[in-house]
Amino acid sequence: MSSKKFSTIGWQGINLTVPSGWNLTEVSGNYQAGYLKISDLKNVRCEIKWEETKSVPNLKSLLKNYFNKMKKVARKQNLKIKIEEDIKSLNETMSVGNRAFLTFAWEARTKAVGFIGYCPICRRVLIMQVLSPQGETEKSMIYSIFSSLKDHSEDNLNLWSLHGLEVKIPQDYYLRKSILQSGLVQLDFQNKKNKLVVRRYALANVVLKGKTLEEWFTKNFLRVFREYETKEK
């Protein structure tokens, strides 16, 4: 994939490659159970939900429950929804690694292709769907997104990649707080002994406002460190 046309999104051990105009727009939960939404300027384009489980799940039962919820929502909105299972072309794309999975597609106001899978390494059930507006048919692009998906790190470093920020953090650090704003991304991590703050500012000339980088750092980051010291006392 061309690096100019695609970018990587990484969150809670999950990362995938998407068109550069798609961005992470909503997150919730933690590594054990959570949700993320990726959107372009107009529409939701991808959703991923995950949950850690102690035993091997019954994917057929989970997928059936998911379909029932979708049908219930469709009825409330007076929509017709068409659901398909076992999408053979996507089966071929997802047949990588040890992940057990089932594929599906649905169509209402928009169209979606997705899968539900279980990884025995990270022990998480993951359901993912890529949505397309009616009339859009870019199967090769959609399937390339699925083929790029990774649901756990292989080097004990989790990739956190969003809104121009890209950093690898040791897996024993968990995300305790995040700020996702226009012009500012802040991720606060912590493990048993240490705390780590990662910030990315856009439009550096506006943020600095005539100050040197050292002056700006002293004013902004020393305050952050004092906040942590105060909380620990």
Coordinates of C-alpha atoms in Angstrom, one line a residue:
M1 CA 0.0 0.0 0.0
S2 CA 1.2 3.5 -0.8
S3 CA 2.1 5.3 2.5
K4 CA 0.6 8.5 1.1
K5 CA -2.8 7.0 0.4
F6 CA -3.0 4.8 3.6
S7 CA -2.3 5.2 7.3
T8 CA -2.1 2.9 10.2
I9 CA -4.5 3.2 13.2
G10 CA -3.3 1.5 16.4
W11 CA -5.3 1.3 19.7
Q12 CA -5.3 -1.2 22.6
G13 CA -3.1 -3.8 20.8
I14 CA -5.3 -3.6 17.6
N15 CA -3.9 -2.1 14.5
L16 CA -5.0 -1.9 10.9
T17 CA -4.2 0.1 7.7
V18 CA -7.0 2.3 6.3
P19 CA -7.3 5.1 3.7
S20 CA -5.5 8.3 4.8
G21 CA -8.8 10.2 5.0
W22 CA -10.2 7.9 7.6
N23 CA -9.5 8.8 11.3
L24 CA -10.2 7.4 14.7
T25 CA -13.3 9.3 15.9
E26 CA -14.5 7.4 19.0
V27 CA -13.1 5.1 21.6
S28 CA -14.2 3.5 24.8
G29 CA -13.2 0.7 27.2
N30 CA -9.8 -0.7 27.7
Y31 CA -7.6 -3.6 26.5
Q32 CA -9.9 -6.2 28.0
A33 CA -13.1 -4.9 26.5
G34 CA -13.7 -1.9 24.3
Y35 CA -14.8 -0.3 21.1
L36 CA -13.4 2.0 18.4
K37 CA -15.0 3.9 15.5
I38 CA -13.2 5.1 12.4
S39 CA -14.8 7.7 10.1
D40 CA -14.1 9.7 7.0
L41 CA -15.4 13.3 6.7
K42 CA -19.0 12.2 6.2
N43 CA -19.6 8.6 7.4
V44 CA -18.7 5.9 9.8
R45 CA -16.4 3.6 7.9
C46 CA -15.2 0.9 10.3
E47 CA -16.2 -0.3 13.8
I48 CA -14.4 -2.8 16.0
K49 CA -15.5 -4.2 19.3
W50 CA -13.5 -6.6 21.4
E51 CA -13.8 -8.5 24.7
E52 CA -11.4 -10.8 26.6
T53 CA -12.8 -14.2 27.4
K54 CA -11.6 -17.0 29.7
S55 CA -12.8 -19.8 27.5
V56 CA -13.1 -20.5 23.8
P57 CA -16.4 -18.8 22.7
N58 CA -19.2 -20.1 20.6
L59 CA -18.8 -17.7 17.6
K60 CA -22.0 -18.9 15.9
S61 CA -24.1 -18.0 19.0
L62 CA -22.4 -14.6 19.4
L63 CA -23.0 -13.8 15.8
K64 CA -26.6 -14.8 16.0
N65 CA -27.0 -12.5 19.0
Y66 CA -25.4 -9.7 17.0
F67 CA -27.8 -10.2 14.1
N68 CA -30.8 -10.2 16.4
K69 CA -29.7 -6.8 17.8
M70 CA -29.3 -5.4 14.3
K71 CA -32.8 -6.7 13.3
K72 CA -34.3 -5.1 16.4
V73 CA -32.7 -1.7 15.6
A74 CA -33.9 -2.0 12.0
R75 CA -37.5 -2.7 13.1
K76 CA -37.5 0.3 15.4
Q77 CA -36.3 2.5 12.5
N78 CA -38.7 0.9 10.0
L79 CA -35.8 -0.3 7.8
K80 CA -35.4 -3.4 5.8
I81 CA -32.1 -5.2 6.5
K82 CA -30.6 -8.0 4.4
I83 CA -28.1 -10.2 6.2
E84 CA -25.7 -12.8 4.6
E85 CA -23.3 -15.2 6.3
D86 CA -20.2 -17.0 5.1
I87 CA -18.8 -14.5 2.7
K88 CA -16.4 -16.6 0.7
S89 CA -14.2 -13.9 -0.7
L90 CA -13.7 -12.5 2.8
N91 CA -13.0 -16.0 4.1
E92 CA -10.0 -16.2 1.9
T93 CA -8.7 -12.8 3.1
M94 CA -9.1 -13.7 6.8
S95 CA -7.5 -17.2 6.5
V96 CA -4.3 -16.1 8.2
G97 CA -2.8 -17.2 11.6
N98 CA -4.6 -19.1 14.3
R99 CA -7.7 -16.9 14.5
A100 CA -11.1 -18.7 14.4
F101 CA -13.6 -16.6 12.5
L102 CA -17.0 -16.3 10.8
T103 CA -17.8 -13.7 8.1
F104 CA -20.9 -11.8 7.3
A105 CA -22.4 -8.9 5.3
W106 CA -25.5 -6.8 5.7
E107 CA -27.3 -4.1 3.8
A108 CA -29.8 -1.4 4.9
R109 CA -29.2 2.3 4.4
T110 CA -25.5 1.4 4.1
K111 CA -23.6 -1.8 3.3
A112 CA -21.2 -3.6 5.6
V113 CA -18.9 -6.5 5.4
G114 CA -17.5 -8.0 8.6
F115 CA -16.3 -10.9 10.7
I116 CA -16.3 -12.1 14.3
G117 CA -13.2 -13.9 15.4
Y118 CA -11.3 -15.3 18.4
C119 CA -7.6 -15.2 18.9
P120 CA -6.1 -17.8 21.3
I121 CA -3.0 -15.7 21.9
C122 CA -4.6 -12.5 23.2
R123 CA -7.8 -14.4 24.2
R124 CA -10.1 -11.7 22.8
V125 CA -13.3 -12.0 20.8
L126 CA -13.3 -9.3 18.1
I127 CA -16.1 -8.2 15.8
M128 CA -15.2 -5.9 13.0
Q129 CA -17.2 -4.4 10.1
V130 CA -16.3 -2.0 7.3
L131 CA -19.2 0.1 6.1
S132 CA -19.7 1.6 2.6
P133 CA -22.3 4.1 1.4
Q134 CA -24.8 2.8 -1.1
G135 CA -23.3 2.9 -4.6
E136 CA -19.7 2.5 -3.5
T137 CA -18.0 -0.7 -4.5
E138 CA -14.3 -0.9 -3.6
K139 CA -14.0 -4.5 -2.6
S140 CA -10.2 -4.6 -3.1
M141 CA -9.7 -1.7 -0.7
I142 CA -12.1 -3.1 1.8
Y143 CA -10.5 -6.5 1.8
S144 CA -7.0 -4.9 2.1
I145 CA -8.2 -3.4 5.4
F146 CA -9.2 -6.7 6.8
S147 CA -6.0 -8.4 5.7
S148 CA -4.0 -5.7 7.5
L149 CA -5.7 -6.3 10.8
K150 CA -3.6 -7.4 13.8
D151 CA -5.2 -8.0 17.2
H152 CA -2.1 -8.3 19.3
S153 CA 1.5 -7.4 19.3
E154 CA 4.2 -9.9 18.5
D155 CA 7.1 -8.0 20.1
N156 CA 5.7 -7.0 23.5
L157 CA 5.2 -3.4 22.3
N158 CA 1.7 -2.1 21.5
L159 CA 1.4 0.4 18.6
W160 CA -0.6 3.5 19.3
S161 CA -1.2 5.3 16.1
L162 CA -3.8 8.0 15.5
H163 CA -4.1 11.6 14.2
G164 CA -0.4 11.8 13.2
L165 CA 0.9 10.3 16.4
E166 CA 2.7 7.0 16.2
V167 CA 4.4 5.4 19.2
K168 CA 5.2 2.0 20.6
I169 CA 4.6 1.4 24.3
P170 CA 5.5 -1.7 26.3
Q171 CA 2.6 -4.0 26.9
D172 CA 2.8 -3.8 30.7
Y173 CA 1.7 -0.1 30.5
Y174 CA -2.1 0.4 30.4
L175 CA -3.9 3.5 29.1
R176 CA -5.3 5.4 32.1
K177 CA -6.5 8.5 30.3
S178 CA -6.7 9.9 26.8
I179 CA -7.5 13.3 25.2
L180 CA -8.4 13.3 21.6
Q181 CA -9.0 16.9 20.4
S182 CA -8.4 18.9 17.3
G183 CA -4.7 19.9 17.6
L184 CA -3.9 17.8 20.6
V185 CA -3.6 14.1 21.3
Q186 CA -2.6 13.0 24.8
L187 CA -2.2 9.5 26.0
D188 CA -1.4 8.8 29.7
F189 CA 0.0 5.4 30.5
Q190 CA 1.0 3.6 33.7
N191 CA 2.5 0.4 34.9
K192 CA 3.2 -0.9 38.4
K193 CA 6.1 1.6 38.9
N194 CA 6.0 4.3 36.3
K195 CA 3.8 6.8 34.5
L196 CA 4.3 7.9 30.9
V197 CA 2.6 10.8 29.1
V198 CA 2.7 11.1 25.3
R199 CA 1.4 14.3 23.6
R200 CA 1.2 15.4 20.0
Y201 CA 0.5 19.0 19.2
A202 CA -0.6 20.1 15.7
L203 CA 0.2 23.5 14.3
A204 CA 3.4 23.9 16.4
N205 CA 3.8 27.6 15.4
V206 CA 0.4 28.4 17.0
V207 CA 1.1 26.3 20.1
L208 CA 4.5 27.9 20.7
K209 CA 3.2 31.4 20.4
G210 CA 6.7 33.0 20.1
K211 CA 8.2 30.9 22.9
T212 CA 11.2 28.7 22.4
L213 CA 10.7 24.9 22.7
E214 CA 12.5 24.9 26.1
E215 CA 10.2 27.7 27.4
W216 CA 7.1 25.9 26.2
F217 CA 8.2 22.6 27.7
T218 CA 9.0 24.1 31.1
K219 CA 5.6 25.8 31.2
N220 CA 3.5 22.8 30.0
F221 CA 5.2 19.6 31.0
L222 CA 6.6 20.6 34.4
R223 CA 3.0 21.3 35.4
V224 CA 2.0 17.8 34.3
F225 CA 4.8 16.3 36.4
R226 CA 3.8 18.3 39.4
E227 CA 0.3 17.1 39.1
Y228 CA 1.5 13.5 39.2
E229 CA 3.7 14.2 42.2
T230 CA 0.8 15.8 44.1
K231 CA -1.5 12.8 43.4
E232 CA 1.1 10.4 44.7
K233 CA 1.7 12.2 48.0

